[in-house]
Amino acid sequence: MTLHATIDRVTDRIRERSLKTRDAYLQKIARAAEDGPRRAHLSCGNQAHAYAAMDDKDVMATTKKPNIGIVTAYNDMLSAHQPFERYPDIIRRAGHAAGATVQVAGGVPAMCDGVTQGRPGMELSLFSRDVIALAAGVALSHDCFDSSVYLGVCDKIVPGLVMAAATFGHIPAVFIPAGPMPSGLPNDEKSRVRQQFAAGEVGREELMAAEMASYHSAGTCTFYGTANSNQMLMEFMGLHLPGSSFVNPGTPLREALTVAGVERAAAITNLGNEYLPAGQVMDEKAFVNGIVGLMATGGSTNLVMHIPAMAKAAGILLDIEDFHDISESVPLMARVYPNGLADVNHFHAAGGLGYMIGQLLETGLLHPDVKTINGTGLDGYTAEPKLEGDRIRWDHGARQTLNDRILRPAADPFARTGGLKQLNGNLGRGVIKVSAVAENRRVIRAKARVFSDQEQVKTAFRAGEFTEDTVVVVRFQGPRANGMPELHSLTPILAVLQDRGLKVALVTDGRMSGASGKVPAAIHISPEASVGGPLARVQDGDIVTLDAVTGTLDCEAGDFDSRSPASFDPGPSSEGLGRELFAPFRAVAGPATEGAGVVV
């Protein structure tokens, strides 16, 4: 199948834009690889320190077996990461069986946005991505590893680990997931109870029961938010094994896939004949394939920030116009909550990523000629893993959707486009996700109500102040202001107003997660208000138009350009719960449209 013209054009544009930075990056990792296996260049004293606690230290000191370094985001507070507790033992056994040695190189922090939503801790969330990249860099700095295995799932964890894997791009990298928890209370029922609680129709006891029935066991949350979008991305980019993203924890298939991942990590080192540096897997085509997957699945808007940061670590420069243009050409093939009623387990059972990749390859919407940890070519990712004893074999995956209410062919999609639009206007530049927004709500023209944080919005809601169509502007929420927290806790409130018949929209320089749902939200607006961006000049009562059809975002006030911007008070976000430690990050963070990076 001939490559789709838009995919070809956008890839060429990215390649041309990134010519100097990508070339410099490839030269850097080539120089790092020239010396061959890393341990050989350590002194005897260095090596003795590195191997002292290992049972097989004599093997390490006297042979050239590959040494695999594990970078783990394990903690037992996050349901998605709790299964990783057992993974190092599994990986050691599998590594030894494959003729390798294995060490846990280091751990990285992993925080849960579901715990910190609407709380001060959420202001550390985005920056935790860069901390994870730094921590993984420290782990790998011992320079003892011929290959690497990354254990991470959730929102900022995978992007941070990818940034580190790209920075150490001369080392092969295999990403191994833990899988989603089994299905619990349906997501639409959970959302209904949340809205009832926001409206005062049910109490906290009913709300707590619904939440506990939804988030109920080890594994990733089952809605299609950022965590599961990350897993999709790793498969589309060839950093997971085929079909491994959405297999439940604690199952024989899950463990066998982990073993198979370790075998690949051992096979692709510089000591063998299949050397595959991570930096060669992460090329322009791989990132374009990842963006295609994001649009076809209706994935999280957070990745519109994370993917540019990941790509930049590999010397590739992305822009939100790349996301927009790809979205305009890629059909929405999946309806997974919040874009539908199904969860990721239902999506996986309906044919999942293997079926989707096959369809997108057949229609020319993916680059087939890419390097992956599974070998050359993306066509291997149409296969489905099956157990044969305790081993994995890959069979032909689904060639027809098994549930067209959840997953549809590219020729007969749920929507012609991926549902992500870039926005431009006198309020700045940002994005909106419309795949779950009804068509009659994609253009909102109304008076603005301006707030400086989400608590002010909640207070106004409780006071009954929203009685007409409103564009809710929440500013001073960008990376330089307070770390750019998600404003997901506003979703139930805005949904209640919408259900009352009002036309409402959110405009913010902050973030909304992949769970943002049916309320139109113009997000990631740059330049952000705290550095004098246009949102700082909006006033209560201004007429604001959010048009997701034409991609415009404007304030109609005649004196708008001549107004002095509102001043930003950093005090509320400057201390408490570790926020004081992140002042240097807030001072240098890049704009959201470029990934809001600190270390890249």
Coordinates of C-alpha atoms in Angstrom, one line a residue:
M1 CA 0.0 0.0 0.0
T2 CA 1.3 3.5 -1.0
L3 CA 2.0 5.7 2.0
H4 CA -0.8 8.3 2.5
A5 CA 0.3 11.7 1.1
T6 CA -0.3 13.5 4.4
I7 CA 1.7 11.0 6.4
D8 CA 4.5 11.3 3.9
R9 CA 4.4 15.1 3.8
V10 CA 4.3 15.5 7.6
T11 CA 7.2 13.0 8.0
D12 CA 9.3 14.9 5.5
R13 CA 8.5 18.2 7.2
I14 CA 9.6 16.8 10.6
R15 CA 12.7 15.3 9.0
E16 CA 13.6 18.6 7.4
R17 CA 12.9 20.6 10.6
S18 CA 15.0 18.2 12.6
L19 CA 17.9 17.8 10.1
K20 CA 20.6 19.3 12.3
T21 CA 19.4 18.2 15.7
R22 CA 18.8 14.6 14.6
D23 CA 22.1 14.3 12.8
A24 CA 23.9 15.6 15.9
Y25 CA 22.0 13.1 18.0
L26 CA 22.9 10.1 15.8
Q27 CA 26.5 11.1 15.8
K28 CA 26.4 11.3 19.6
I29 CA 25.0 7.8 20.1
A30 CA 27.3 6.4 17.4
R31 CA 30.3 7.7 19.3
A32 CA 29.0 6.2 22.5
A33 CA 28.6 2.8 20.7
E34 CA 32.1 2.8 19.2
D35 CA 33.8 1.5 22.3
G36 CA 31.7 -1.6 22.3
P37 CA 30.4 -3.3 25.5
R38 CA 30.6 -0.8 28.3
R39 CA 31.9 -2.9 31.2
A40 CA 35.1 -3.7 29.4
H41 CA 36.3 -0.1 30.0
L42 CA 35.8 -0.1 33.7
S43 CA 38.8 -0.5 36.0
C44 CA 39.0 -3.6 38.2
G45 CA 38.0 -1.5 41.2
N46 CA 35.0 0.0 39.3
Q47 CA 33.9 -3.5 38.3
A48 CA 34.3 -4.9 41.8
H49 CA 32.0 -2.2 43.1
A50 CA 29.5 -2.9 40.4
Y51 CA 29.3 -6.7 40.9
A52 CA 29.9 -7.0 44.6
A53 CA 26.3 -7.9 45.6
M54 CA 25.6 -10.2 42.6
D55 CA 25.4 -14.0 42.9
D56 CA 26.9 -14.3 39.5
K57 CA 29.7 -11.7 40.0
D58 CA 32.3 -14.2 38.8
V59 CA 30.4 -14.5 35.5
M60 CA 30.3 -10.7 35.2
A61 CA 34.0 -10.4 35.8
T62 CA 35.3 -13.2 33.5
T63 CA 32.8 -13.4 30.6
K64 CA 31.3 -11.2 28.0
K65 CA 27.7 -12.2 28.6
P66 CA 25.3 -9.2 28.1
N67 CA 24.3 -7.4 31.3
I68 CA 20.7 -6.1 31.3
G69 CA 19.9 -3.1 33.4
I70 CA 16.4 -2.7 34.9
V71 CA 15.0 0.7 35.4
T72 CA 11.8 0.3 37.5
A73 CA 9.0 2.6 38.5
Y74 CA 7.7 0.1 41.1
N75 CA 5.8 1.2 44.1
D76 CA 2.8 -0.4 45.7
M77 CA 0.7 2.7 46.0
L78 CA 0.0 2.8 42.3
S79 CA -2.2 0.0 41.2
A80 CA -0.6 0.1 37.7
H81 CA 2.9 -0.3 39.1
Q82 CA 2.3 -2.7 42.0
P83 CA 2.7 -5.8 39.7
F84 CA 6.3 -4.7 39.0
E85 CA 7.2 -5.8 42.5
R86 CA 7.8 -9.4 41.2
Y87 CA 9.3 -8.4 37.8
P88 CA 13.0 -8.2 38.8
D89 CA 13.0 -11.9 39.9
I90 CA 11.2 -12.9 36.7
I91 CA 13.6 -10.9 34.6
R92 CA 16.7 -12.3 36.3
R93 CA 15.5 -15.9 35.7
A94 CA 14.7 -15.1 32.1
G95 CA 17.9 -13.3 31.6
H96 CA 20.0 -16.1 32.9
A97 CA 18.1 -18.6 30.7
A98 CA 18.9 -16.3 27.7
G99 CA 22.6 -16.2 28.6
A100 CA 22.6 -12.8 30.2
T101 CA 23.1 -11.3 33.6
V102 CA 20.6 -8.8 35.1
Q103 CA 20.8 -6.0 37.6
V104 CA 18.2 -3.5 38.9
A105 CA 20.0 -0.3 37.7
G106 CA 17.8 2.0 39.7
G107 CA 14.3 3.1 40.5
V108 CA 12.4 6.2 39.4
P109 CA 9.5 8.0 41.2
A110 CA 6.0 7.3 40.0
M111 CA 3.1 9.5 41.2
C112 CA -0.6 9.0 40.6
D113 CA -2.6 11.8 39.1
G114 CA -5.8 10.0 40.2
V115 CA -4.7 10.6 43.8
T116 CA -3.5 14.2 43.4
Q117 CA -6.3 15.5 41.1
G118 CA -7.4 18.9 42.5
R119 CA -4.8 18.8 45.2
P120 CA -1.5 20.7 45.6
G121 CA 0.5 17.5 44.7
M122 CA -0.9 17.7 41.2
E123 CA 1.4 20.7 40.7
L124 CA 4.4 18.4 40.8
S125 CA 2.9 15.9 38.3
L126 CA 4.2 17.3 35.0
F127 CA 7.6 18.0 36.4
S128 CA 7.8 14.4 37.7
R129 CA 8.3 13.4 34.0
D130 CA 11.6 15.3 33.9
V131 CA 12.6 14.0 37.4
I132 CA 12.0 10.4 36.1
A133 CA 14.2 11.1 33.1
L134 CA 16.9 12.4 35.4
A135 CA 16.6 9.5 37.8
A136 CA 16.8 7.0 35.0
G137 CA 19.9 8.8 33.7
V138 CA 21.5 8.4 37.1
A139 CA 20.7 4.7 37.1
L140 CA 22.3 4.2 33.7
S141 CA 25.3 6.4 34.4
H142 CA 27.2 3.5 35.9
D143 CA 27.9 2.5 32.3
C144 CA 27.6 -1.2 33.1
F145 CA 24.8 -2.2 30.8
D146 CA 24.6 -3.8 27.4
S147 CA 20.8 -3.5 27.2
S148 CA 18.0 -2.0 29.3
V149 CA 14.5 -3.0 30.4
Y150 CA 12.1 -0.2 31.4
L151 CA 9.2 -0.9 33.8
G152 CA 6.6 1.8 33.8
V153 CA 3.0 2.5 32.8
C154 CA 1.3 5.7 33.9
D155 CA 1.0 9.3 32.9
K156 CA 4.5 10.9 33.2
I157 CA 6.4 7.7 33.9
V158 CA 6.6 6.3 30.3
P159 CA 7.4 9.7 28.8
G160 CA 10.2 10.2 31.3
L161 CA 11.6 6.8 30.7
V162 CA 11.5 7.2 27.0
M163 CA 13.4 10.5 27.4
A164 CA 16.1 8.6 29.3
A165 CA 16.1 5.7 26.8
A166 CA 16.6 8.2 24.0
T167 CA 19.4 10.1 25.9
F168 CA 21.1 6.8 26.4
G169 CA 20.2 5.9 22.8
H170 CA 23.3 3.7 22.1
I171 CA 21.8 1.1 24.6
P172 CA 19.0 -1.2 23.4
A173 CA 15.7 -0.6 25.2
V174 CA 12.7 -2.8 25.8
F175 CA 9.6 -1.5 27.5
I176 CA 7.7 -4.1 29.5
P177 CA 4.1 -3.2 30.7
A178 CA 2.1 -4.6 33.6
G179 CA -1.4 -4.4 31.9
P180 CA -4.8 -3.1 32.9
M181 CA -6.8 -4.3 35.9
P182 CA -9.8 -6.4 35.1
S183 CA -13.0 -4.5 34.3
G184 CA -14.9 -3.2 37.3
L185 CA -17.8 -0.7 37.6
P186 CA -18.5 0.6 34.1
N187 CA -16.8 4.0 33.5
D188 CA -20.0 5.7 32.5
E189 CA -21.7 4.6 35.7
K190 CA -18.7 6.0 37.7
S191 CA -19.0 9.3 35.8
R192 CA -22.8 9.4 36.4
V193 CA -22.2 9.1 40.2
R194 CA -19.5 11.8 40.1
Q195 CA -21.9 14.2 38.4
Q196 CA -24.7 13.3 40.9
F197 CA -22.3 14.1 43.7
A198 CA -21.2 17.4 42.1
A199 CA -24.9 18.3 41.9
G200 CA -25.6 17.3 45.5
E201 CA -27.9 14.4 44.5
V202 CA -25.9 11.7 46.3
G203 CA -23.6 11.7 49.3
R204 CA -19.9 10.8 49.8
E205 CA -20.8 7.3 50.8
E206 CA -22.3 6.5 47.4
L207 CA -19.4 8.3 45.6
M208 CA -16.8 6.3 47.5
A209 CA -18.6 3.0 46.8
A210 CA -18.6 3.8 43.1
E211 CA -14.9 4.8 43.0
M212 CA -13.8 1.7 44.9
A213 CA -15.8 -0.5 42.5
S214 CA -14.1 1.1 39.6
Y215 CA -10.5 1.2 40.8
H216 CA -10.5 -2.2 42.5
S217 CA -7.3 -4.2 41.9
A218 CA -3.7 -4.2 40.7
G219 CA -3.2 -3.0 37.1
T220 CA -3.8 0.2 35.1
C221 CA -7.1 2.0 35.4
T222 CA -9.3 0.7 32.6
F223 CA -10.4 4.0 31.0
Y224 CA -8.5 5.3 28.0
G225 CA -6.6 8.1 29.6
T226 CA -2.9 8.9 29.5
A227 CA -1.6 5.7 31.1
N228 CA -3.3 3.4 28.5
S229 CA -2.5 5.9 25.7
N230 CA 1.2 5.5 26.8
Q231 CA 0.9 1.7 26.3
M232 CA -0.6 2.2 22.9
L233 CA 2.2 4.5 22.0
M234 CA 4.9 2.0 23.0
E235 CA 3.4 -0.6 20.8
F236 CA 2.9 1.7 17.7
M237 CA 6.5 2.8 18.1
G238 CA 7.9 -0.7 18.4
L239 CA 9.2 -0.5 21.9
H240 CA 6.8 -3.1 23.3
L241 CA 6.4 -6.6 22.0
P242 CA 3.3 -7.1 19.8
G243 CA 0.0 -7.5 21.6
S244 CA 1.5 -7.0 25.0
S245 CA 0.0 -3.7 26.1
F246 CA -3.4 -4.7 27.4
V247 CA -2.9 -8.2 28.9
N248 CA -4.0 -8.3 32.5
P249 CA -1.5 -8.6 35.4
G250 CA -1.0 -11.9 37.2
T251 CA -1.8 -14.1 34.3
P252 CA 0.4 -16.8 32.6
L253 CA 0.3 -14.8 29.4
R254 CA 1.5 -11.7 31.1
E255 CA 4.5 -13.4 32.6
A256 CA 5.3 -15.2 29.4
L257 CA 5.3 -11.8 27.6
T258 CA 7.7 -10.5 30.2
V259 CA 10.1 -13.4 29.7
A260 CA 9.9 -12.8 25.9
G261 CA 10.7 -9.2 26.4
V262 CA 13.8 -10.1 28.4
E263 CA 14.9 -12.5 25.7
R264 CA 14.7 -9.7 23.1
A265 CA 16.7 -7.4 25.4
A266 CA 19.4 -10.0 25.6
A267 CA 19.4 -10.6 21.8
I268 CA 19.8 -7.1 20.6
T269 CA 22.9 -6.0 22.4
N270 CA 26.2 -5.0 20.8
L271 CA 27.6 -8.4 21.7
G272 CA 25.5 -10.2 19.1
N273 CA 24.4 -9.9 15.5
E274 CA 21.1 -8.0 16.1
Y275 CA 22.4 -4.8 17.7
L276 CA 19.5 -2.4 17.9
P277 CA 20.3 0.9 19.7
A278 CA 17.2 2.5 21.1
G279 CA 18.0 5.8 19.3
Q280 CA 17.6 4.0 16.0
V281 CA 14.2 2.7 16.9
M282 CA 13.0 6.2 17.9
D283 CA 13.2 7.9 14.5
E284 CA 10.9 10.3 12.7
K285 CA 8.8 7.5 11.3
A286 CA 8.3 5.9 14.7
F287 CA 7.1 9.1 16.2
V288 CA 4.7 9.7 13.3
N289 CA 3.4 6.2 13.7
G290 CA 2.8 7.0 17.4
I291 CA 0.9 10.1 16.6
V292 CA -1.3 8.2 14.1
G293 CA -2.1 5.7 16.9
L294 CA -3.0 8.5 19.2
M295 CA -5.5 9.9 16.7
A296 CA -6.9 6.5 15.6
T297 CA -7.6 5.6 19.2
G298 CA -8.8 9.0 20.4
G299 CA -6.0 9.0 23.1
S300 CA -5.0 11.5 25.7
T301 CA -4.2 15.1 25.0
N302 CA -1.4 14.9 27.5
L303 CA 0.6 13.0 24.8
V304 CA 0.4 16.1 22.6
M305 CA 2.9 17.5 25.2
H306 CA 4.8 14.4 26.0
I307 CA 5.5 13.2 22.5
P308 CA 7.4 16.4 21.5
A309 CA 9.5 16.1 24.7
M310 CA 10.3 12.4 24.0
A311 CA 11.1 13.2 20.4
K312 CA 13.3 16.1 21.3
A313 CA 15.4 13.8 23.5
A314 CA 16.1 11.9 20.2
G315 CA 16.9 15.0 18.3
I316 CA 13.5 15.2 16.6
L317 CA 11.5 18.5 16.6
L318 CA 7.7 18.2 16.5
D319 CA 5.1 20.9 16.4
I320 CA 1.3 20.8 17.2
E321 CA 0.7 21.4 13.5
D322 CA 2.1 17.9 12.9
F323 CA -0.6 16.5 15.3
H324 CA -3.3 18.6 13.7
D325 CA -2.5 17.5 10.1
I326 CA -2.2 13.8 11.0
S327 CA -5.5 14.1 12.9
E328 CA -7.2 15.5 9.9
S329 CA -6.2 12.4 7.8
V330 CA -6.5 9.6 10.4
P331 CA -9.9 8.1 11.1
L332 CA -11.2 7.6 14.7
M333 CA -11.5 3.8 14.8
A334 CA -12.1 3.2 18.5
R335 CA -14.7 4.2 21.1
V336 CA -13.2 3.7 24.5
Y337 CA -14.3 5.6 27.6
P338 CA -14.4 8.6 27.8
N339 CA -15.0 8.5 24.0
G340 CA -17.4 5.6 24.4
L341 CA -18.8 3.1 27.0
A342 CA -16.1 0.4 26.5
D343 CA -12.9 0.1 28.6
V344 CA -9.5 -1.1 27.4
N345 CA -10.3 -4.7 28.2
H346 CA -13.3 -4.6 25.9
F347 CA -11.1 -2.9 23.2
H348 CA -8.4 -5.5 23.5
A349 CA -11.0 -8.3 23.2
A350 CA -12.6 -6.7 20.1
G351 CA -9.3 -7.0 18.2
G352 CA -7.3 -4.3 19.9
L353 CA -4.1 -2.7 18.7
G354 CA -3.2 -5.6 16.4
Y355 CA -6.4 -5.2 14.3
M356 CA -6.0 -1.4 14.3
I357 CA -2.4 -1.5 13.1
G358 CA -3.3 -4.0 10.4
Q359 CA -6.1 -1.7 9.2
L360 CA -3.9 1.4 9.2
L361 CA -1.1 -0.3 7.4
E362 CA -3.5 -1.5 4.7
T363 CA -4.7 2.1 4.2
G364 CA -1.2 3.6 4.0
L365 CA -1.5 5.5 7.2
L366 CA 1.5 4.0 9.0
H367 CA 5.1 3.7 8.1
P368 CA 5.7 -0.1 7.7
D369 CA 9.5 0.1 7.2
V370 CA 10.5 0.9 10.8
K371 CA 12.9 -0.8 13.2
T372 CA 11.2 -2.4 16.3
I373 CA 12.4 -4.5 19.2
N374 CA 10.6 -7.3 17.5
G375 CA 12.6 -7.0 14.3
T376 CA 12.3 -4.9 11.1
G377 CA 8.8 -3.8 10.0
L378 CA 5.6 -2.9 11.8
D379 CA 3.6 -5.7 10.1
G380 CA 4.7 -8.0 13.0
Y381 CA 2.5 -5.9 15.3
T382 CA -0.6 -7.2 13.6
A383 CA 0.1 -10.6 15.4
E384 CA -1.5 -11.8 18.6
P385 CA 0.5 -13.5 21.4
K386 CA -0.7 -17.0 22.5
L387 CA 0.5 -19.4 25.1
E388 CA 2.1 -22.7 24.0
G389 CA 2.9 -24.3 27.3
D390 CA 4.9 -21.6 29.0
R391 CA 6.2 -20.0 25.8
I392 CA 4.8 -17.4 23.5
R393 CA 3.9 -17.9 19.9
W394 CA 2.5 -15.1 17.7
D395 CA -0.5 -16.0 15.6
H396 CA -2.4 -14.0 13.1
G397 CA -4.4 -11.3 14.9
A398 CA -8.0 -10.4 14.2
R399 CA -8.7 -9.5 10.6
Q400 CA -12.2 -8.4 11.4
T401 CA -13.5 -6.4 14.3
L402 CA -15.1 -8.5 16.9
N403 CA -17.3 -5.7 18.2
D404 CA -18.0 -2.8 15.8
R405 CA -19.5 -0.7 18.7
I406 CA -16.0 -0.5 20.1
L407 CA -13.6 -1.0 17.2
R408 CA -14.3 -0.3 13.5
P409 CA -12.4 -0.6 10.2
A410 CA -10.5 2.3 8.8
A411 CA -12.9 2.4 5.9
D412 CA -16.0 2.7 8.1
P413 CA -14.8 4.6 11.2
F414 CA -16.6 6.3 14.0
A415 CA -15.4 9.7 12.6
R416 CA -13.4 10.7 9.6
T417 CA -10.7 12.4 11.6
G418 CA -8.9 11.8 14.8
G419 CA -10.6 14.6 16.7
L420 CA -7.7 16.7 17.7
K421 CA -7.6 20.3 16.5
Q422 CA -5.0 23.0 16.9
L423 CA -6.3 26.4 17.9
N424 CA -5.0 29.7 16.9
G425 CA -6.2 33.2 17.6
N426 CA -5.6 36.3 19.7
L427 CA -5.8 34.2 22.9
G428 CA -2.8 32.2 21.8
R429 CA -2.1 28.7 20.5
G430 CA -3.3 25.4 21.9
V431 CA -5.3 22.3 21.2
I432 CA -8.8 20.8 21.7
K433 CA -9.9 17.2 21.6
V434 CA -13.4 16.9 20.1
S435 CA -13.8 13.1 19.7
A436 CA -16.1 12.9 22.6
V437 CA -17.7 16.4 22.1
A438 CA -21.1 16.5 20.4
E439 CA -21.0 18.4 17.1
N440 CA -23.5 21.0 18.2
R441 CA -21.1 21.9 21.1
R442 CA -17.9 22.4 19.1
V443 CA -18.6 26.2 18.6
I444 CA -19.1 28.2 21.8
R445 CA -19.5 32.0 21.8
A446 CA -20.3 33.3 25.2
K447 CA -19.3 35.7 28.0
A448 CA -16.1 34.8 29.8
R449 CA -15.8 34.1 33.5
V450 CA -12.2 34.4 34.5
F451 CA -10.6 32.4 37.4
S452 CA -7.0 32.0 38.7
D453 CA -7.4 28.5 39.9
Q454 CA -9.9 25.6 39.8
E455 CA -11.0 26.1 43.4
Q456 CA -12.5 29.4 42.5
V457 CA -14.6 27.7 39.8
K458 CA -15.9 25.2 42.3
T459 CA -16.8 28.0 44.7
A460 CA -18.7 29.8 42.0
F461 CA -20.5 26.6 41.0
R462 CA -21.6 25.9 44.6
A463 CA -22.8 29.5 44.9
G464 CA -25.1 29.0 41.8
E465 CA -23.3 31.7 39.8
F466 CA -23.4 29.9 36.4
T467 CA -26.8 30.7 35.0
E468 CA -26.0 31.4 31.3
D469 CA -23.8 30.2 28.5
T470 CA -20.2 30.7 29.7
V471 CA -16.6 30.3 28.6
V472 CA -14.8 29.4 31.8
V473 CA -11.2 30.8 31.6
V474 CA -8.8 29.3 34.2
R475 CA -5.4 31.0 33.8
F476 CA -2.1 30.9 35.6
Q477 CA -2.1 27.1 35.2
G478 CA 0.9 26.8 32.8
P479 CA 4.2 25.1 33.5
R480 CA 6.0 28.4 34.5
A481 CA 3.1 29.3 36.9
N482 CA 2.4 26.3 38.9
G483 CA 3.7 23.2 37.1
M484 CA 0.6 22.9 34.8
P485 CA -1.7 20.7 36.8
E486 CA -4.5 18.8 35.2
L487 CA -7.9 20.4 35.8
H488 CA -9.8 17.1 35.5
S489 CA -11.7 17.8 38.8
L490 CA -13.6 20.5 36.9
T491 CA -15.1 17.9 34.5
P492 CA -18.0 16.9 36.7
I493 CA -19.0 20.5 37.4
L494 CA -18.8 21.6 33.7
A495 CA -20.7 18.4 32.7
V496 CA -23.5 19.3 35.2
L497 CA -23.8 22.8 33.7
Q498 CA -23.9 21.3 30.2
D499 CA -26.6 18.8 31.2
R500 CA -28.6 21.7 32.5
G501 CA -28.8 23.0 29.0
L502 CA -26.1 25.6 29.1
K503 CA -23.4 25.9 26.5
V504 CA -20.1 25.9 28.4
A505 CA -16.4 25.6 27.5
L506 CA -13.1 25.6 29.3
V507 CA -10.2 27.7 28.1
T508 CA -6.9 27.3 30.0
D509 CA -3.2 27.3 29.9
G510 CA -3.3 24.2 32.0
R511 CA -4.0 20.6 31.1
M512 CA -6.9 18.2 30.9
S513 CA -6.2 14.5 30.9
G514 CA -7.4 11.8 28.4
A515 CA -10.5 11.6 30.6
S516 CA -11.6 15.1 29.7
G517 CA -14.7 13.8 28.0
K518 CA -17.7 15.6 26.5
V519 CA -17.0 19.3 27.6
P520 CA -15.2 21.3 25.0
A521 CA -11.8 22.3 26.5
A522 CA -9.2 24.5 24.8
I523 CA -6.0 23.5 26.6
H524 CA -2.3 24.1 26.7
I525 CA -2.8 27.7 25.6
S526 CA 0.6 29.3 24.9
P527 CA 2.1 31.7 25.7
E528 CA 0.9 31.1 29.2
A529 CA -0.7 33.9 31.3
S530 CA 2.0 34.0 33.9
V531 CA 4.6 35.2 31.4
G532 CA 2.2 37.8 30.0
G533 CA 0.4 35.6 27.5
P534 CA -3.0 36.8 26.1
L535 CA -5.1 34.9 28.7
A536 CA -3.8 37.5 31.2
R537 CA -5.7 40.2 29.4
V538 CA -9.2 38.5 29.4
Q539 CA -11.8 40.1 31.7
D540 CA -15.1 38.9 33.0
G541 CA -17.8 39.6 30.5
D542 CA -15.6 39.6 27.4
I543 CA -17.1 37.7 24.5
V544 CA -14.9 34.7 23.8
T545 CA -15.3 32.4 20.8
L546 CA -14.0 28.8 20.8
D547 CA -14.5 27.4 17.3
A548 CA -13.2 23.8 17.1
V549 CA -14.5 23.6 13.5
T550 CA -12.3 26.4 12.1
G551 CA -9.6 26.0 14.8
T552 CA -9.9 29.5 16.2
L553 CA -9.8 31.0 19.7
D554 CA -10.5 34.7 20.1
C555 CA -11.5 37.4 22.5
E556 CA -13.7 40.0 20.8
A557 CA -13.0 43.0 23.1
G558 CA -12.0 46.0 21.1
D559 CA -9.3 47.1 23.5
F560 CA -7.9 43.6 24.0
D561 CA -4.4 44.2 22.6
S562 CA -3.9 47.4 24.5
R563 CA -4.8 46.1 27.9
S564 CA -2.2 45.5 30.6
P565 CA -2.0 41.9 31.6
A566 CA -3.3 40.8 35.0
S567 CA -0.5 40.2 37.5
F568 CA 0.4 36.7 38.6
D569 CA 0.8 35.8 42.3
P570 CA 3.2 32.8 42.6
G571 CA 2.7 32.6 46.3
P572 CA -0.1 30.0 46.4
S573 CA 2.0 27.5 44.4
S574 CA 5.4 28.3 45.8
E575 CA 5.5 26.0 48.8
G576 CA 3.9 23.0 50.5
L577 CA 4.0 19.3 49.6
G578 CA 7.4 19.8 48.0
R579 CA 6.5 22.6 45.6
E580 CA 9.3 24.7 47.0
L581 CA 11.8 22.1 45.6
F582 CA 10.5 22.7 42.1
A583 CA 11.0 26.4 41.9
P584 CA 14.0 25.9 39.5
F585 CA 11.8 23.8 37.3
R586 CA 9.1 26.5 37.1
A587 CA 11.7 29.1 36.3
V588 CA 12.9 27.4 33.1
A589 CA 10.1 25.2 31.8
G590 CA 9.4 25.5 28.1
P591 CA 6.1 26.3 26.6
A592 CA 3.4 23.6 26.5
T593 CA 3.4 23.7 22.7
E594 CA 7.0 22.5 22.7
G595 CA 6.5 19.8 25.4
A596 CA 6.9 22.0 28.6
G597 CA 10.3 20.4 29.0
V598 CA 12.9 21.2 31.7
V599 CA 15.7 18.8 30.8
V600 CA 15.1 18.7 27.0

